[in-house]
């Protein structure tokens, strides 16, 4: 306080010098807290006043000015309002004047430049300094490479970088030709600083370039001055030295930012496939994505580039903003609402036959032992888009089997190794012929009769390999079957004979039977081999991929090399849904791609270099966005050659691919040699923002959306193999339907009550199955039957988002466990009735969508007011839940299975009024707002018993942006306290028993 008073009132030079000496000593020995204390007591203002007074003295007294300037530079770094205080004290001109007067005295000039840099940290003050000629002054100080006065040059460069944070200063620098000068200066310092002694000066010059190129005029001028070539060439000298990482990082940022923006090389961002919607509904381009906010920053804008994300920090996913939390208590309270006439609920009674069965009509042994083949002779095919009537609701596969003799007391274990052995021995030649004949009848029963409706994709064309695997007599049949009936192919017959039958819960015959009745927008005629053949789990647990140091910058620099050194760029389109003629490349040595099969997604493949390909995914049907899921076939590869693939139109701002996740690969040759497996594959994997943008013309009104590249390299295990690559382990609709067939056939009917019905027909005409699983009553006594009927409901569903195939794998495990002979499963069946919708969006899964249904809508945002025509599965799922509530049987637990692309482990999202209000900072009157904390019970149990589950990742907040999701609507409108979304990672676990280290 004495020092501030003395500065403001004393004219005594000795007093001021003593105070400056004491302050300098105190602040040099102290921490930031002392500096903030000085600032809080008016220290900045006092120092500026003293500077003003001292600067006006003629001649200037540098014995006072130099310690003043040092203190100002130190205090100004910590004072967020320093720039405004400088303006208020009218000190900007004084500081500039001092710098000009000391151009020939480098020690004094350096002190002035330190203060100038701190002043320029405020954009407004920096702009004022720029108008008053600060940049011209600095360019007189910044010299080409020299070992003299390096400290002064560094101070000038740092001050210039601070000034250029102002966009007006950046434009002024460009118009005055300073950008080209900065490039030449950087080149000069780079080439002469061979010992890397002046990295800070080179870094400062690059920061100046980085700030200038934040404006469009700067980027255009940078390109015109050959800045891309200059920085790309110079950075090559730095890659081998880790100490130069700061240089490499800034250069990479500048190159990414200035890479000329261009639209995707497709005619339109809209999906290649479209589906006519019923009635007057039109497929409008969807609004902003539901998982994240629309990425801003049209590439024609003059705004700042998106801030660089620190990809070394995994926790980059933004937490929910507090303003998105629902704070209206009335909206948070449970309020039963009916979105349809009450009398309409009566039709859902037919979907709860377990509540009215008297267990008398299924006593005969013949009914118990009716063969599964006879029961599946007629598959569902009625293309109604509305709820079936009470008569037609019963699924032809429905087998609600009650009391009766136990056929062999089959024990249903998980995994079902005993079943696989029985299945293998049971398929004799007679069975095979009968099954193929039945498959043909089933195919004929489908609505569209087409003798060549579905075929298996061709096998590898390596004749020597084929002879070794099969027989020489079959050589002529290698390519004989495409286009013909699957059942009549000698190849397929040989394949089925070779199939080991050792893949749990999978049969190629059942899969073919189901696949023939699938209705798709592209009218698929091909079966992907992995889905037909099946796959075994990996033989061992594989650790997550360790991220290679510098992999992202290497990929970015490769992209820049493509721009400035295009001599080796081929640019040949080798696969294109829009132009089918491009799908058969004539050039030898080129990979062949294919994706027109169930759940497949690849729109275009462009050969960039001999072993590098750009891949473009198809948007969701009737949409122009949601590019993330891919699944395609590739063949004609060379052995032991690293092929690089760039998926260039991803949309999420970050991905687990940056943190150890790998894509999956399936090799046909490996499968036919007895190793049918999807394996994690790929190296040099990274995910980063690229230079492609969605222009208004291509995006049909959606402009400026950023795209991201998933880059990875793969060495294929065999020459001329047929391999399949996918975002995650695929799980198709036909896989699910055939899985249900096998579960139904192999359960223990004496213990397991199994009901399979059709919830409704989808928009595309595919049946959406509804399952009921519980325990058979102990007897037909009244008490046992009442206990059976009064069991509380648990409602489970999955795969509302087609690209979240991991949700289907979790559901698969759920179903297998629930019908197994495990004592816990038996107890669960005796305590609960499980209503399960294993796939809520069949059309999206079938057609290779990532997020939407055929209407182009995210079905998990339609629960408030679903349309019976556009969103039939949601409409009827909600109708069934409302019916259960209306009869006093609302589920005890509701859980919607999802997959998460940016987090590890498994966790739940639930709903809580109090936790939401507390997080939003609202006062909670516990006397008025009461809440049952039972919603935390299930997550706590899972945290104790499930190794992959992490309680700390769970959230029970209710956001405004999630008010139309299943979790929130079922909680509020159906009144289910324990209403959850269960998220499962695409990547792996960082916690517990399943933790896999990098």
mmCIF file of C-alpha atoms in Angstrom, residues 34-299:
data_model
loop_
_atom_site.group_PDB
_atom_site.id
_atom_site.type_symbol
_atom_site.label_atom_id
_atom_site.label_comp_id
_atom_site.label_asym_id
_atom_site.label_seq_id
_atom_site.Cartn_x
_atom_site.Cartn_y
_atom_site.Cartn_z
ATOM 1 C CA UNK A 34 1.832 -12.034 -4.594
ATOM 2 C CA UNK A 35 1.445 -10.628 -8.101
ATOM 3 C CA UNK A 36 -2.345 -10.974 -7.935
ATOM 4 C CA UNK A 37 -2.238 -9.231 -4.549
ATOM 5 C CA UNK A 38 -0.312 -6.334 -6.075
ATOM 6 C CA UNK A 39 -2.858 -6.180 -8.925
ATOM 7 C CA UNK A 40 -5.791 -6.200 -6.505
ATOM 8 C CA UNK A 41 -4.309 -3.196 -4.644
ATOM 9 C CA UNK A 42 -4.018 -1.080 -7.793
ATOM 10 C CA UNK A 43 -0.436 -1.996 -8.598
ATOM 11 C CA UNK A 44 -0.936 -2.012 -12.376
ATOM 12 C CA UNK A 45 -2.422 1.480 -12.374
ATOM 13 C CA UNK A 46 0.313 2.809 -10.113
ATOM 14 C CA UNK A 47 3.073 1.356 -12.282
ATOM 15 C CA UNK A 48 1.486 2.772 -15.451
ATOM 16 C CA UNK A 49 1.196 6.195 -13.823
ATOM 17 C CA UNK A 50 4.824 6.054 -12.796
ATOM 18 C CA UNK A 51 5.768 5.033 -16.358
ATOM 19 C CA UNK A 52 3.843 7.968 -17.786
ATOM 20 C CA UNK A 53 5.566 10.356 -15.427
ATOM 21 C CA UNK A 54 9.034 8.939 -16.027
ATOM 22 C CA UNK A 55 8.641 8.858 -19.820
ATOM 23 C CA UNK A 56 7.824 12.567 -19.958
ATOM 24 C CA UNK A 57 11.072 13.494 -18.240
ATOM 25 C CA UNK A 58 13.651 14.948 -20.611
ATOM 26 C CA UNK A 59 16.001 13.311 -21.076
ATOM 27 C CA UNK A 60 14.329 9.999 -20.061
ATOM 28 C CA UNK A 61 15.755 8.509 -16.909
ATOM 29 C CA UNK A 62 16.422 4.876 -17.876
ATOM 30 C CA UNK A 63 17.545 3.995 -14.369
ATOM 31 C CA UNK A 64 13.868 4.375 -13.434
ATOM 32 C CA UNK A 65 12.296 3.289 -16.716
ATOM 33 C CA UNK A 66 13.990 -0.113 -16.996
ATOM 34 C CA UNK A 67 12.847 -1.527 -13.623
ATOM 35 C CA UNK A 68 9.413 -0.016 -14.251
ATOM 36 C CA UNK A 69 9.151 -1.758 -17.616
ATOM 37 C CA UNK A 70 10.330 -5.061 -16.119
ATOM 38 C CA UNK A 71 7.687 -4.862 -13.407
ATOM 39 C CA UNK A 72 4.981 -3.881 -15.882
ATOM 40 C CA UNK A 73 5.810 -6.845 -18.094
ATOM 41 C CA UNK A 74 5.680 -9.189 -15.123
ATOM 42 C CA UNK A 75 2.509 -7.829 -13.576
ATOM 43 C CA UNK A 76 0.796 -7.374 -16.943
ATOM 44 C CA UNK A 77 1.101 -11.089 -17.728
ATOM 45 C CA UNK A 78 -1.144 -11.873 -14.738
ATOM 46 C CA UNK A 79 -3.533 -8.922 -15.045
ATOM 47 C CA UNK A 80 -6.398 -9.882 -17.356
ATOM 48 C CA UNK A 81 -7.476 -6.246 -17.679
ATOM 49 C CA UNK A 82 -4.003 -4.873 -18.276
ATOM 50 C CA UNK A 83 -4.706 -3.843 -21.869
ATOM 51 C CA UNK A 84 -7.751 -1.826 -20.821
ATOM 52 C CA UNK A 85 -5.780 -0.212 -18.017
ATOM 53 C CA UNK A 86 -3.078 0.785 -20.503
ATOM 54 C CA UNK A 87 -5.675 2.463 -22.689
ATOM 55 C CA UNK A 88 -7.288 4.186 -19.722
ATOM 56 C CA UNK A 89 -3.903 5.521 -18.641
ATOM 57 C CA UNK A 90 -3.282 6.659 -22.246
ATOM 58 C CA UNK A 91 -0.017 4.778 -22.157
ATOM 59 C CA UNK A 92 -0.094 3.097 -25.581
ATOM 60 C CA UNK A 93 1.499 6.019 -27.393
ATOM 61 C CA UNK A 94 4.030 6.415 -24.618
ATOM 62 C CA UNK A 95 5.137 2.762 -24.907
ATOM 63 C CA UNK A 96 5.396 3.024 -28.714
ATOM 64 C CA UNK A 97 7.293 6.287 -28.420
ATOM 65 C CA UNK A 98 9.768 4.767 -25.990
ATOM 66 C CA UNK A 99 10.315 1.836 -28.380
ATOM 67 C CA UNK A 100 10.938 4.134 -31.360
ATOM 68 C CA UNK A 101 13.368 6.284 -29.406
ATOM 69 C CA UNK A 102 15.365 3.230 -28.378
ATOM 70 C CA UNK A 103 15.695 1.445 -31.747
ATOM 71 C CA UNK A 104 19.430 1.857 -31.492
ATOM 72 C CA UNK A 105 19.642 0.733 -27.882
ATOM 73 C CA UNK A 106 18.756 -2.941 -27.739
ATOM 74 C CA UNK A 107 18.627 -3.329 -23.966
ATOM 75 C CA UNK A 108 16.112 -0.513 -23.551
ATOM 76 C CA UNK A 109 14.213 -1.626 -26.668
ATOM 77 C CA UNK A 110 13.851 -5.176 -25.349
ATOM 78 C CA UNK A 111 12.185 -3.902 -22.165
ATOM 79 C CA UNK A 112 9.766 -1.809 -24.219
ATOM 80 C CA UNK A 113 8.906 -4.801 -26.425
ATOM 81 C CA UNK A 114 8.118 -6.945 -23.393
ATOM 82 C CA UNK A 115 5.511 -4.433 -22.275
ATOM 83 C CA UNK A 116 4.241 -4.041 -25.827
ATOM 84 C CA UNK A 117 3.612 -7.804 -26.028
ATOM 85 C CA UNK A 118 1.632 -7.769 -22.791
ATOM 86 C CA UNK A 119 -0.439 -4.785 -23.942
ATOM 87 C CA UNK A 120 -1.253 -6.526 -27.250
ATOM 88 C CA UNK A 121 -2.708 -9.542 -25.413
ATOM 89 C CA UNK A 122 -5.901 -7.503 -25.241
ATOM 90 C CA UNK A 123 -7.400 -7.526 -28.746
ATOM 91 C CA UNK A 124 -8.775 -3.987 -28.492
ATOM 92 C CA UNK A 125 -5.472 -2.563 -27.274
ATOM 93 C CA UNK A 126 -3.624 -4.621 -29.857
ATOM 94 C CA UNK A 127 -5.812 -3.193 -32.614
ATOM 95 C CA UNK A 128 -5.053 0.337 -31.385
ATOM 96 C CA UNK A 129 -1.348 -0.398 -31.374
ATOM 97 C CA UNK A 130 -1.631 -1.781 -34.906
ATOM 98 C CA UNK A 131 -3.349 1.378 -36.124
ATOM 99 C CA UNK A 132 -0.612 3.474 -34.532
ATOM 100 C CA UNK A 133 2.154 1.707 -36.448
ATOM 101 C CA UNK A 134 3.303 -0.978 -34.005
ATOM 102 C CA UNK A 135 3.741 -3.632 -36.722
ATOM 103 C CA UNK A 136 5.877 -1.357 -38.881
ATOM 104 C CA UNK A 137 8.053 -0.712 -35.865
ATOM 105 C CA UNK A 138 8.446 -4.406 -35.118
ATOM 106 C CA UNK A 139 9.410 -5.303 -38.681
ATOM 107 C CA UNK A 140 12.301 -2.851 -38.345
ATOM 108 C CA UNK A 141 13.535 -4.900 -35.402
ATOM 109 C CA UNK A 142 12.977 -8.449 -36.751
ATOM 110 C CA UNK A 143 15.979 -9.288 -38.875
ATOM 111 C CA UNK A 144 17.143 -12.290 -40.917
ATOM 112 C CA UNK A 145 19.286 -14.871 -39.182
ATOM 113 C CA UNK A 146 21.890 -13.343 -36.943
ATOM 114 C CA UNK A 147 23.519 -14.247 -33.661
ATOM 115 C CA UNK A 148 23.480 -10.627 -32.532
ATOM 116 C CA UNK A 149 20.691 -9.107 -30.461
ATOM 117 C CA UNK A 150 18.766 -12.385 -30.485
ATOM 118 C CA UNK A 151 16.988 -11.441 -27.267
ATOM 119 C CA UNK A 152 15.585 -8.300 -28.854
ATOM 120 C CA UNK A 153 14.521 -10.127 -32.034
ATOM 121 C CA UNK A 154 12.719 -12.737 -29.947
ATOM 122 C CA UNK A 155 10.875 -10.034 -27.977
ATOM 123 C CA UNK A 156 9.827 -8.335 -31.223
ATOM 124 C CA UNK A 157 8.534 -11.587 -32.759
ATOM 125 C CA UNK A 158 6.546 -12.445 -29.639
ATOM 126 C CA UNK A 159 5.041 -8.938 -29.607
ATOM 127 C CA UNK A 160 4.127 -9.266 -33.296
ATOM 128 C CA UNK A 161 2.460 -12.644 -32.658
ATOM 129 C CA UNK A 162 0.376 -11.037 -29.911
ATOM 130 C CA UNK A 163 -0.623 -8.177 -32.219
ATOM 131 C CA UNK A 164 -1.679 -10.573 -34.986
ATOM 132 C CA UNK A 165 -4.297 -12.189 -32.768
ATOM 133 C CA UNK A 166 -6.401 -9.208 -33.804
ATOM 134 C CA UNK A 167 -8.086 -9.991 -37.104
ATOM 135 C CA UNK A 168 -7.867 -6.388 -38.253
ATOM 136 C CA UNK A 169 -4.124 -6.445 -37.599
ATOM 137 C CA UNK A 170 -3.861 -9.725 -39.523
ATOM 138 C CA UNK A 171 -5.647 -8.200 -42.529
ATOM 139 C CA UNK A 172 -3.467 -5.091 -42.280
ATOM 140 C CA UNK A 173 -0.351 -7.270 -42.246
ATOM 141 C CA UNK A 174 -1.503 -9.145 -45.343
ATOM 142 C CA UNK A 175 -2.347 -6.003 -47.333
ATOM 143 C CA UNK A 176 1.060 -4.532 -46.493
ATOM 144 C CA UNK A 177 2.900 -7.611 -47.696
ATOM 145 C CA UNK A 178 4.159 -8.786 -44.327
ATOM 146 C CA UNK A 179 3.045 -12.394 -44.807
ATOM 147 C CA UNK A 180 5.505 -13.023 -47.603
ATOM 148 C CA UNK A 181 8.197 -11.367 -45.496
ATOM 149 C CA UNK A 182 7.411 -13.657 -42.556
ATOM 150 C CA UNK A 183 7.721 -16.713 -44.800
ATOM 151 C CA UNK A 184 11.132 -15.553 -46.047
ATOM 152 C CA UNK A 185 12.283 -14.808 -42.508
ATOM 153 C CA UNK A 186 11.187 -18.243 -41.344
ATOM 154 C CA UNK A 187 12.984 -19.920 -44.252
ATOM 155 C CA UNK A 188 16.148 -17.974 -43.445
ATOM 156 C CA UNK A 189 16.145 -18.833 -39.744
ATOM 157 C CA UNK A 190 15.280 -22.471 -40.485
ATOM 158 C CA UNK A 191 18.085 -23.013 -42.975
ATOM 159 C CA UNK A 192 20.738 -21.247 -40.871
ATOM 160 C CA UNK A 193 19.797 -22.568 -37.441
ATOM 161 C CA UNK A 194 21.402 -25.945 -38.129
ATOM 162 C CA UNK A 195 22.183 -26.540 -34.452
ATOM 163 C CA UNK A 196 18.598 -25.782 -33.400
ATOM 164 C CA UNK A 197 19.732 -23.111 -30.946
ATOM 165 C CA UNK A 198 16.955 -20.675 -31.841
ATOM 166 C CA UNK A 199 13.846 -22.851 -31.852
ATOM 167 C CA UNK A 200 11.923 -20.180 -29.944
ATOM 168 C CA UNK A 201 12.487 -17.648 -32.742
ATOM 169 C CA UNK A 202 11.358 -20.103 -35.429
ATOM 170 C CA UNK A 203 8.341 -21.012 -33.299
ATOM 171 C CA UNK A 204 7.485 -17.330 -32.851
ATOM 172 C CA UNK A 205 7.571 -16.712 -36.600
ATOM 173 C CA UNK A 206 5.292 -19.717 -37.124
ATOM 174 C CA UNK A 207 2.851 -18.374 -34.512
ATOM 175 C CA UNK A 208 2.708 -15.124 -36.509
ATOM 176 C CA UNK A 209 1.833 -17.133 -39.626
ATOM 177 C CA UNK A 210 -0.727 -19.176 -37.694
ATOM 178 C CA UNK A 211 -2.547 -16.046 -36.512
ATOM 179 C CA UNK A 212 -2.479 -14.383 -39.947
ATOM 180 C CA UNK A 213 -3.974 -17.474 -41.578
ATOM 181 C CA UNK A 214 -6.943 -17.358 -39.211
ATOM 182 C CA UNK A 215 -8.525 -14.927 -41.690
ATOM 183 C CA UNK A 216 -9.550 -15.964 -45.181
ATOM 184 C CA UNK A 217 -7.441 -13.248 -46.825
ATOM 185 C CA UNK A 218 -4.440 -14.580 -44.956
ATOM 186 C CA UNK A 219 -5.076 -18.138 -46.102
ATOM 187 C CA UNK A 220 -5.478 -17.084 -49.710
ATOM 188 C CA UNK A 221 -2.300 -15.011 -49.622
ATOM 189 C CA UNK A 222 -0.441 -17.831 -47.865
ATOM 190 C CA UNK A 223 -1.343 -20.181 -50.712
ATOM 191 C CA UNK A 224 -0.369 -17.549 -53.289
ATOM 192 C CA UNK A 225 3.032 -17.126 -51.656
ATOM 193 C CA UNK A 226 3.613 -20.893 -51.898
ATOM 194 C CA UNK A 227 3.394 -21.165 -48.142
ATOM 195 C CA UNK A 228 2.222 -24.777 -48.298
ATOM 196 C CA UNK A 229 5.321 -25.801 -50.264
ATOM 197 C CA UNK A 230 7.678 -23.788 -48.038
ATOM 198 C CA UNK A 231 6.387 -25.159 -44.732
ATOM 199 C CA UNK A 232 6.017 -28.705 -46.054
ATOM 200 C CA UNK A 233 9.608 -28.710 -47.331
ATOM 201 C CA UNK A 234 11.096 -27.210 -44.192
ATOM 202 C CA UNK A 235 9.210 -29.492 -41.808
ATOM 203 C CA UNK A 236 10.748 -32.561 -43.430
ATOM 204 C CA UNK A 237 14.062 -31.585 -41.801
ATOM 205 C CA UNK A 238 12.403 -31.571 -38.367
ATOM 206 C CA UNK A 239 10.653 -34.935 -38.318
ATOM 207 C CA UNK A 240 13.645 -36.894 -37.080
ATOM 208 C CA UNK A 241 14.261 -34.649 -34.057
ATOM 209 C CA UNK A 242 11.834 -34.936 -31.145
ATOM 210 C CA UNK A 243 13.030 -31.613 -29.704
ATOM 211 C CA UNK A 244 11.472 -29.912 -32.711
ATOM 212 C CA UNK A 245 7.961 -31.166 -31.912
ATOM 213 C CA UNK A 246 6.711 -27.624 -31.116
ATOM 214 C CA UNK A 247 7.773 -26.576 -34.624
ATOM 215 C CA UNK A 248 6.180 -29.625 -36.256
ATOM 216 C CA UNK A 249 2.916 -29.155 -34.345
ATOM 217 C CA UNK A 250 2.441 -25.537 -35.434
ATOM 218 C CA UNK A 251 3.430 -26.286 -39.034
ATOM 219 C CA UNK A 252 0.908 -29.146 -39.131
ATOM 220 C CA UNK A 253 -1.826 -26.884 -37.771
ATOM 221 C CA UNK A 254 -1.103 -24.229 -40.398
ATOM 222 C CA UNK A 255 -1.022 -26.751 -43.241
ATOM 223 C CA UNK A 256 -4.323 -28.331 -42.155
ATOM 224 C CA UNK A 257 -5.953 -24.933 -41.873
ATOM 225 C CA UNK A 258 -4.708 -23.624 -45.215
ATOM 226 C CA UNK A 259 -5.294 -26.785 -47.222
ATOM 227 C CA UNK A 260 -7.791 -25.621 -49.869
ATOM 228 C CA UNK A 261 -11.271 -26.639 -48.791
ATOM 229 C CA UNK A 262 -13.244 -28.671 -51.303
ATOM 230 C CA UNK A 263 -16.497 -30.613 -51.436
ATOM 231 C CA UNK A 264 -16.597 -34.369 -51.199
ATOM 232 C CA UNK A 265 -16.041 -36.064 -54.564
ATOM 233 C CA UNK A 266 -19.668 -37.154 -54.825
ATOM 234 C CA UNK A 267 -22.535 -35.719 -56.818
ATOM 235 C CA UNK A 268 -24.595 -35.105 -53.697
ATOM 236 C CA UNK A 269 -24.170 -35.642 -49.968
ATOM 237 C CA UNK A 270 -27.642 -37.157 -49.915
ATOM 238 C CA UNK A 271 -27.839 -40.930 -49.693
ATOM 239 C CA UNK A 272 -27.570 -42.849 -52.939
ATOM 240 C CA UNK A 273 -30.699 -44.707 -51.829
ATOM 241 C CA UNK A 274 -34.112 -43.150 -51.325
ATOM 242 C CA UNK A 275 -37.342 -44.633 -50.079
ATOM 243 C CA UNK A 276 -40.822 -43.279 -50.939
ATOM 244 C CA UNK A 277 -42.608 -42.405 -47.722
ATOM 245 C CA UNK A 278 -46.315 -43.133 -47.214
ATOM 246 C CA UNK A 279 -48.994 -40.474 -47.466
ATOM 247 C CA UNK A 280 -47.937 -36.880 -47.870
ATOM 248 C CA UNK A 281 -44.790 -37.271 -45.829
ATOM 249 C CA UNK A 282 -41.638 -36.097 -47.526
ATOM 250 C CA UNK A 283 -38.095 -37.053 -46.732
ATOM 251 C CA UNK A 284 -36.634 -33.701 -45.747
ATOM 252 C CA UNK A 285 -32.937 -33.235 -45.136
ATOM 253 C CA UNK A 286 -32.596 -33.867 -41.417
ATOM 254 C CA UNK A 287 -31.604 -31.173 -39.009
ATOM 255 C CA UNK A 288 -28.606 -31.221 -36.834
ATOM 256 C CA UNK A 289 -27.338 -34.604 -35.661
ATOM 257 C CA UNK A 290 -28.773 -35.845 -32.436
ATOM 258 C CA UNK A 291 -25.585 -36.939 -30.733
ATOM 259 C CA UNK A 292 -23.666 -33.746 -31.201
ATOM 260 C CA UNK A 293 -24.161 -30.182 -32.279
ATOM 261 C CA UNK A 294 -23.818 -29.172 -35.910
ATOM 262 C CA UNK A 295 -20.185 -28.456 -36.607
ATOM 263 C CA UNK A 296 -19.847 -24.805 -37.460
ATOM 264 C CA UNK A 297 -17.386 -23.028 -39.676
ATOM 265 C CA UNK A 298 -18.221 -22.788 -43.356
ATOM 266 C CA UNK A 299 -14.961 -22.893 -45.208
#
